[in-house]
Coordinates of C-alpha atoms and ligand atoms in Angstrom, one line a residue:
M791 CA -8.6 7.0 -21.8
S792 CA -5.7 8.3 -23.9
W793 CA -4.4 10.7 -21.3
G794 CA -0.9 10.3 -19.8
P795 CA -0.4 9.2 -16.2
D796 CA 0.2 12.8 -14.9
T797 CA -3.0 14.1 -16.5
I798 CA -5.0 11.1 -15.2
G799 CA -3.8 11.9 -11.7
L800 CA -4.9 15.5 -12.0
R801 CA -8.2 15.1 -14.0
G802 CA -9.1 11.4 -14.2
G803 CA -12.3 9.9 -13.1
W804 CA -14.3 13.0 -12.4
E805 CA -16.9 15.2 -14.0
R806 CA -18.1 18.6 -12.8
T807 CA -21.6 18.9 -11.4
P808 CA -23.9 21.5 -13.0
E809 CA -22.4 24.0 -10.5
Q810 CA -19.3 24.1 -12.7
E811 CA -16.9 23.9 -9.7
H812 CA -13.2 23.8 -10.6
S813 CA -12.2 21.6 -7.7
E814 CA -14.1 18.4 -6.7
A815 CA -17.0 19.0 -4.4
I816 CA -17.4 17.1 -1.1
F817 CA -20.8 15.4 -0.6
P818 CA -21.1 15.0 3.2
T819 CA -24.5 13.5 3.1
S820 CA -25.5 10.1 4.6
S821 CA -28.4 9.5 2.2
F822 CA -29.8 10.7 -1.1
S823 CA -33.4 11.5 -1.9
F824 CA -35.5 10.2 -4.8
R825 CA -37.9 12.0 -7.1
S826 CA -40.5 9.3 -6.5
A827 CA -41.2 6.0 -4.8
A828 CA -40.7 4.3 -8.2
E829 CA -37.3 5.9 -8.5
A830 CA -36.4 4.7 -5.0
A831 CA -37.5 1.2 -5.8
A832 CA -35.5 1.2 -9.1
R833 CA -32.4 2.3 -7.3
F834 CA -32.7 -0.2 -4.5
S835 CA -33.3 -3.1 -6.9
G836 CA -30.3 -2.1 -9.0
E837 CA -32.4 -1.5 -12.1
E838 CA -31.3 2.1 -12.2
A839 CA -27.8 3.3 -11.3
G840 CA -27.4 6.1 -8.8
N841 CA -26.9 7.2 -5.2
I842 CA -28.7 5.6 -2.4
Y843 CA -26.9 5.8 0.9
S844 CA -23.2 6.7 1.7
R845 CA -22.4 3.3 3.1
F846 CA -22.0 2.2 -0.5
T847 CA -22.7 5.1 -2.9
N848 CA -21.2 8.6 -2.5
P849 CA -20.1 10.9 -5.3
T850 CA -16.9 12.0 -3.6
V851 CA -15.9 8.5 -2.8
R852 CA -16.7 7.5 -6.4
A853 CA -14.5 10.3 -7.8
F854 CA -11.6 8.9 -5.7
E855 CA -12.4 5.4 -6.9
N856 CA -12.6 6.3 -10.5
R857 CA -9.3 8.3 -10.5
L858 CA -7.4 5.5 -8.6
A859 CA -8.8 2.9 -11.0
A860 CA -7.6 4.9 -14.0
M861 CA -4.2 5.4 -12.4
E862 CA -3.8 1.6 -11.7
G863 CA -5.2 0.7 -15.2
G864 CA -8.1 -1.2 -13.5
E865 CA -11.7 -1.1 -14.5
R866 CA -13.0 -0.4 -11.1
A867 CA -11.9 0.6 -7.6
I868 CA -13.8 0.4 -4.3
G869 CA -12.8 2.8 -1.5
M870 CA -12.8 1.5 2.1
A871 CA -12.4 2.8 5.6
S872 CA -8.7 1.7 5.9
G873 CA -6.1 -0.4 4.1
M874 CA -6.9 -3.3 6.5
A875 CA -10.6 -2.9 5.7
A876 CA -9.7 -3.2 2.0
I877 CA -7.8 -6.4 2.5
L878 CA -10.5 -7.8 4.7
A879 CA -13.3 -6.9 2.3
M880 CA -11.3 -8.6 -0.6
C881 CA -11.0 -11.7 1.5
M882 CA -14.6 -11.8 2.6
G883 CA -15.7 -11.3 -1.0
L884 CA -13.4 -14.0 -2.5
L885 CA -12.9 -16.7 0.1
R886 CA -15.0 -19.2 2.0
A887 CA -14.3 -21.8 4.7
G888 CA -11.9 -24.5 3.4
D889 CA -10.1 -22.1 1.1
H890 CA -6.3 -21.7 1.2
V891 CA -4.2 -18.5 0.8
I892 CA -0.5 -18.1 0.1
C893 CA 0.9 -14.9 1.5
S894 CA 4.4 -13.5 1.3
L895 CA 6.5 -13.4 4.4
G896 CA 7.3 -9.9 5.3
V897 CA 3.9 -8.4 4.6
F898 CA 2.6 -5.6 6.8
G899 CA 2.3 -7.1 10.3
T900 CA -1.4 -6.5 10.7
T901 CA -2.0 -8.2 7.3
A902 CA -0.1 -11.3 8.5
S903 CA -2.2 -11.2 11.7
L904 CA -5.4 -10.9 9.7
F905 CA -4.7 -14.1 7.8
A906 CA -3.0 -16.1 10.7
N907 CA -5.2 -15.1 13.7
H908 CA -8.6 -14.0 12.3
L909 CA -9.4 -15.5 8.9
S910 CA -8.1 -18.8 10.3
R911 CA -11.0 -18.9 12.8
F912 CA -13.4 -19.0 9.8
G913 CA -11.7 -22.0 8.2
V914 CA -9.4 -20.1 5.8
T915 CA -5.8 -21.3 6.1
T916 CA -2.7 -19.4 5.1
D917 CA 0.9 -20.4 4.3
F918 CA 3.6 -17.8 4.3
V919 CA 6.4 -18.0 1.9
S920 CA 9.4 -15.8 0.8
P921 CA 8.4 -13.1 -1.7
T922 CA 11.5 -13.8 -3.8
D923 CA 11.3 -17.7 -3.9
V924 CA 9.0 -18.4 -6.9
D925 CA 9.4 -22.1 -6.5
A926 CA 8.2 -21.9 -2.9
W927 CA 5.0 -20.3 -4.1
A928 CA 4.5 -23.1 -6.7
A929 CA 5.2 -25.7 -4.1
A930 CA 2.7 -24.2 -1.6
V931 CA -0.2 -24.4 -4.0
R932 CA -3.0 -26.8 -3.0
P933 CA -6.2 -27.8 -4.8
E934 CA -8.1 -25.4 -2.5
T935 CA -5.7 -22.4 -3.0
R936 CA -7.8 -19.4 -4.1
L937 CA -5.6 -16.4 -3.4
L938 CA -2.0 -15.4 -3.6
F939 CA -1.2 -12.2 -1.8
L940 CA 2.0 -10.1 -1.6
E941 CA 3.6 -6.7 -1.2
T942 CA 6.4 -5.6 -3.4
P943 CA 8.8 -4.1 -2.4
S944 CA 8.4 -5.6 1.0
N945 CA 8.4 -3.8 4.3
P946 CA 11.0 -3.0 5.7
L947 CA 13.6 -5.0 3.8
T948 CA 12.6 -3.9 0.3
E949 CA 12.6 -7.4 -1.2
V950 CA 11.1 -7.4 -4.7
A951 CA 8.7 -10.1 -5.9
D952 CA 8.3 -11.1 -9.5
I953 CA 4.6 -10.2 -10.1
R954 CA 4.4 -11.8 -13.6
A955 CA 5.9 -15.1 -12.3
L956 CA 3.5 -15.3 -9.4
A957 CA 0.5 -14.3 -11.5
D958 CA 1.3 -17.2 -13.8
I959 CA 1.3 -19.6 -10.8
A960 CA -2.0 -18.3 -9.6
H961 CA -3.6 -18.5 -13.0
A962 CA -2.3 -22.0 -13.7
N963 CA -4.0 -23.1 -10.5
N964 CA -7.4 -21.3 -10.8
A965 CA -6.4 -18.8 -8.1
L966 CA -6.1 -15.0 -8.1
L967 CA -3.1 -12.8 -7.4
A968 CA -3.6 -9.7 -5.3
V969 CA -0.8 -7.1 -4.8
D970 CA -0.7 -4.6 -2.0
N971 CA 0.8 -1.7 -4.0
C972 CA 1.4 0.6 -0.9
F973 CA 5.1 1.1 -1.3
C974 CA 5.2 2.0 -5.1
T975 CA 1.6 3.2 -5.7
P976 CA 0.5 3.3 -9.4
A977 CA 3.0 6.2 -9.9
L978 CA 5.8 3.7 -9.9
Q979 CA 4.3 0.2 -10.5
R980 CA 1.0 -1.0 -12.0
P981 CA 0.6 -4.6 -10.9
L982 CA -2.4 -5.3 -13.1
E983 CA -0.2 -4.8 -16.1
W984 CA 2.1 -7.5 -14.8
G985 CA -0.8 -10.0 -14.5
A986 CA -2.1 -9.3 -11.0
D987 CA -5.9 -9.6 -10.7
L988 CA -6.4 -7.2 -7.8
V989 CA -4.5 -4.4 -6.2
T990 CA -5.1 -3.3 -2.6
H991 CA -4.1 0.1 -1.1
S992 CA -3.7 1.7 2.3
A993 CA -4.6 5.2 1.1
T994 CA -3.3 6.3 4.5
K995 CA 0.2 6.2 3.1
Y996 CA 1.4 7.7 -0.1
L997 CA -2.1 8.3 -1.7
D998 CA -2.8 10.8 1.0
G999 CA 0.9 11.6 1.3
Q1000 CA 0.6 14.1 4.1
G1001 CA -0.4 11.9 7.0
R1002 CA -4.0 13.1 7.5
C1003 CA -6.6 10.5 6.9
V1004 CA -7.0 6.7 7.2
G1005 CA -8.5 4.9 4.1
G1006 CA -8.0 2.1 1.7
A1007 CA -9.1 0.7 -1.6
V1008 CA -9.3 -2.5 -3.8
V1009 CA -8.8 -2.1 -7.5
G1010 CA -9.5 -4.7 -10.3
D1011 CA -11.9 -5.8 -12.9
A1012 CA -15.5 -4.7 -12.7
E1013 CA -16.9 -8.2 -12.6
T1014 CA -14.9 -9.3 -9.5
L1015 CA -15.4 -6.0 -7.7
D1016 CA -19.1 -5.6 -8.4
K1017 CA -20.1 -9.2 -7.9
A1018 CA -17.8 -10.3 -5.0
I1019 CA -16.4 -7.3 -3.1
F1020 CA -19.1 -4.6 -3.4
P1021 CA -21.8 -6.7 -1.9
F1022 CA -19.6 -7.2 1.2
L1023 CA -19.0 -3.4 1.4
R1024 CA -22.8 -2.7 1.0
T1025 CA -23.7 -5.3 3.7
A1026 CA -20.9 -4.9 6.2
G1027 CA -20.1 -1.2 5.8
P1028 CA -16.3 -0.7 6.0
S1029 CA -16.9 2.5 4.1
M1030 CA -14.7 5.5 3.2
S1031 CA -15.9 8.8 4.4
P1032 CA -16.6 11.5 1.8
F1033 CA -14.2 13.9 3.5
N1034 CA -11.4 11.4 3.5
A1035 CA -12.1 10.6 -0.1
W1036 CA -11.7 14.2 -1.0
V1037 CA -8.4 14.4 0.9
F1038 CA -7.2 11.4 -1.1
L1039 CA -8.4 12.9 -4.3
K1040 CA -6.2 15.9 -3.5
G1041 CA -3.4 13.5 -2.7
L1042 CA -3.7 11.7 -6.1
E1043 CA -3.2 15.0 -7.9
T1044 CA 0.4 15.2 -6.7
L1045 CA 1.1 11.5 -6.4
N1046 CA 3.2 11.1 -9.5
L1047 CA 5.2 14.2 -8.7
R1048 CA 5.7 13.2 -5.1
M1049 CA 6.7 9.6 -5.9
R1050 CA 9.4 10.8 -8.3
A1051 CA 10.7 13.2 -5.7
H1052 CA 10.5 10.6 -2.9
S1053 CA 12.4 8.1 -5.1
E1054 CA 15.1 10.6 -6.0
Q1055 CA 15.6 11.6 -2.3
A1056 CA 15.6 7.9 -1.1
A1057 CA 18.2 6.9 -3.8
A1058 CA 20.5 9.7 -2.7
L1059 CA 20.1 8.9 1.0
A1060 CA 20.6 5.1 0.4
A1061 CA 23.9 5.9 -1.4
W1062 CA 25.0 8.2 1.4
L1063 CA 24.1 5.5 4.0
Q1064 CA 26.0 2.9 2.1
D1065 CA 29.1 5.0 2.3
H1066 CA 28.7 5.8 6.0
P1067 CA 31.3 4.1 8.1
A1068 CA 28.8 3.3 10.9
V1069 CA 26.3 1.5 8.6
D1070 CA 26.6 -2.2 8.0
R1071 CA 24.1 -2.8 5.3
V1072 CA 21.5 -0.7 3.3
H1073 CA 18.2 -2.2 1.9
Y1074 CA 17.0 -0.3 -1.1
S1075 CA 16.1 -1.8 -4.5
G1076 CA 17.6 1.1 -6.3
L1077 CA 21.1 0.2 -5.2
P1078 CA 22.9 -1.8 -8.0
D1079 CA 24.0 -4.4 -5.4
H1080 CA 20.4 -5.1 -4.2
R1081 CA 19.5 -8.7 -4.9
Q1082 CA 16.5 -7.9 -7.1
H1083 CA 17.7 -4.7 -8.5
A1084 CA 17.3 -5.8 -12.1
L1085 CA 13.7 -7.1 -11.4
A1086 CA 12.8 -3.8 -9.7
A1087 CA 14.2 -1.8 -12.6
R1088 CA 12.0 -3.8 -15.0
Q1089 CA 8.8 -3.8 -12.9
Q1090 CA 8.9 -0.3 -11.4
T1091 CA 9.6 3.1 -13.0
A1092 CA 11.6 4.2 -9.9
F1093 CA 12.5 2.6 -6.6
G1094 CA 10.3 4.3 -4.1
G1095 CA 10.8 6.2 -0.8
I1096 CA 11.5 3.5 1.8
V1097 CA 15.1 2.8 2.8
S1098 CA 16.2 0.6 5.7
F1099 CA 19.7 0.1 7.1
E1100 CA 21.4 -2.0 9.7
V1101 CA 23.9 -0.8 12.3
P1102 CA 26.1 -3.1 14.3
G1103 CA 25.4 -3.0 18.0
G1104 CA 21.8 -4.2 17.8
R1105 CA 18.8 -2.5 19.5
E1106 CA 20.9 -0.2 21.6
A1107 CA 22.7 1.3 18.6
A1108 CA 19.5 1.5 16.5
W1109 CA 17.7 3.3 19.3
Q1110 CA 20.6 5.6 19.7
V1111 CA 20.4 6.6 16.0
I1112 CA 16.6 7.2 16.4
D1113 CA 16.8 9.1 19.6
A1114 CA 19.5 11.4 18.4
T1115 CA 17.3 12.7 15.6
R1116 CA 15.7 16.1 16.2
M1117 CA 13.8 16.6 12.9
L1118 CA 12.7 13.2 11.6
S1119 CA 9.4 12.1 13.1
I1120 CA 9.7 8.9 15.3
T1121 CA 6.5 7.2 14.0
A1122 CA 5.7 3.9 12.4
N1123 CA 3.7 5.6 9.7
L1124 CA 5.2 5.9 6.2
G1125 CA 4.5 7.6 2.9
D1126 CA 4.4 11.1 4.3
V1127 CA 6.1 14.2 2.8
R1128 CA 7.9 14.5 6.2
S1129 CA 10.6 11.8 6.9
T1130 CA 9.7 9.2 9.5
I1131 CA 12.1 6.9 11.3
T1132 CA 11.2 3.6 13.1
H1133 CA 12.7 0.5 14.7
P1134 CA 10.8 -2.3 13.1
A1135 CA 11.9 -5.0 15.6
S1136 CA 10.2 -3.2 18.6
T1137 CA 7.3 -1.5 16.8
T1138 CA 5.8 -2.8 13.5
H1139 CA 7.2 -6.3 14.0
G1140 CA 7.3 -6.2 17.8
R1141 CA 4.4 -8.6 18.3
L1142 CA 6.2 -11.3 16.4
S1143 CA 8.3 -13.8 18.4
P1144 CA 12.1 -13.5 18.1
E1145 CA 12.1 -16.7 16.0
Q1146 CA 9.5 -15.2 13.6
R1147 CA 11.6 -12.0 13.3
D1148 CA 14.7 -14.1 12.7
A1149 CA 13.0 -16.0 9.9
M1150 CA 12.0 -12.7 8.3
A1151 CA 15.5 -11.2 8.9
I1152 CA 14.1 -8.3 10.9
R1153 CA 17.2 -7.8 13.0
E1154 CA 17.6 -5.6 16.2
G1155 CA 20.0 -3.3 14.4
L1156 CA 17.6 -2.5 11.6
V1157 CA 16.2 1.1 11.2
R1158 CA 13.6 2.0 8.6
I1159 CA 13.2 5.5 7.1
S1160 CA 10.3 6.7 5.0
V1161 CA 12.3 9.3 3.2
G1162 CA 10.4 12.6 3.0
L1163 CA 10.9 15.8 0.9
E1164 CA 12.9 17.9 3.4
D1165 CA 16.3 19.1 2.2
L1166 CA 18.5 16.0 1.8
G1167 CA 21.3 17.7 3.8
D1168 CA 19.0 18.2 6.7
I1169 CA 17.9 14.5 6.7
Q1170 CA 21.6 13.4 6.5
A1171 CA 22.6 15.8 9.3
D1172 CA 19.8 14.5 11.5
L1173 CA 20.9 10.9 11.0
D1174 CA 24.6 11.7 11.3
R1175 CA 24.1 12.9 14.8
G1176 CA 23.3 9.4 16.0
L1177 CA 25.4 7.5 13.5
G1178 CA 28.5 9.6 14.3
G1179 CA 28.5 8.3 17.8
L1180 CA 28.5 4.6 16.8
R1181 CA 31.5 2.4 16.3
P1182 CA 32.4 2.0 12.7
A1183 CA 30.9 -1.0 11.0
R1184 CA 34.0 -1.7 8.9
Ligands
PLP1202 C1 -0.4 0.6 6.6 C2 -0.4 -0.5 5.7 C3 -1.6 -1.3 5.5 C4 -2.8 -1.1 6.4 O1 -3.4 0.1 6.1 P1 -4.3 1.0 7.1 O2 -4.7 2.1 6.3 O3 -3.3 1.4 8.3 O4 -5.4 0.1 7.6 C5 -1.5 -2.4 4.6 N1 -0.4 -2.6 3.9 C6 0.7 -1.9 4.0 C7 1.8 -2.2 3.2 C8 0.7 -0.8 4.9 O5 1.8 -0.1 5.0

């Protein structure tokens, strides 16, 4: 398709039905009827393409899949019930007992738990390595390594992984690289263009963008998705509902616009926090002194909407900042047009041991903000109420 990214977000992957509707229709139907027994047989055998049953074929879900695939520059996408269902379906489609996975440290906590506590029971082992230490990835490869999995930028410390370098390691070793593109979305980063084989999404976050529905997706080449991942969806049924798919379609229409606005707001807030006397350290890949700033500038078109910062005084001080807010939503969710604030050490990363948190540099004084689109001055005032009561960091 020769359309630009904004046009694809608005019009990609969809054709009107004969009703000539101007906005995508929702098809809330569990099954589809056939004109004849022969047509039913041809659909079931795969001889003829078409709808069968909404566990694995639904036109609204397909419209979402086609648009997201076009935005990521992938051949095909498969919508799933949640971001975790997408990661699970990818693993179930690609891996078997005896296989080995390398996963970046600092992935979403539930993802780490899926690999460490659940897939491990089925004979899939996982090693966790730093997203920024390319040599550590190469050193962790074994003959049975099948999958490299990472998030970039990472949550909540915004470390940036070199997708091209890790894709090269995967491909030199007959493995695949999958990137969870939750933080950037295709609006800011298209991992397939940097050599990744697959992209996963929690559509719950920025793709929806207004905190309404839970969903997910896997994006990649048609062969891998049709042959390895679709059969798992069809058989096991972690399916996206048509209503949710429609909400995500609406979200995709404004994704490019929102991600530019989130990035602009976050950059301004990060600079303000960096100058604040009560703040020790700010994590945002858009800051020139961020360790992977140059890589982020090359790999992404903007730096995204997640900023985290550290205050001296540990948990007590961090909670004080959070509890002093009156506008920001205290919630672990992210990617919403409304700003959210959270204390990773006691929420998203609370089930890890203190040693694990230490290894990941998730300190007690760390606060994460998913910067929304309220007036910047209102966000600053809300944070300043708590920060103003803290002792200066320097
Ligand atoms: C939320 C999230 C997930 C899981 O998605 P759900 O839709 O909550 O299942 C996976 N990866 C990242 C980076 C996330 O933020």
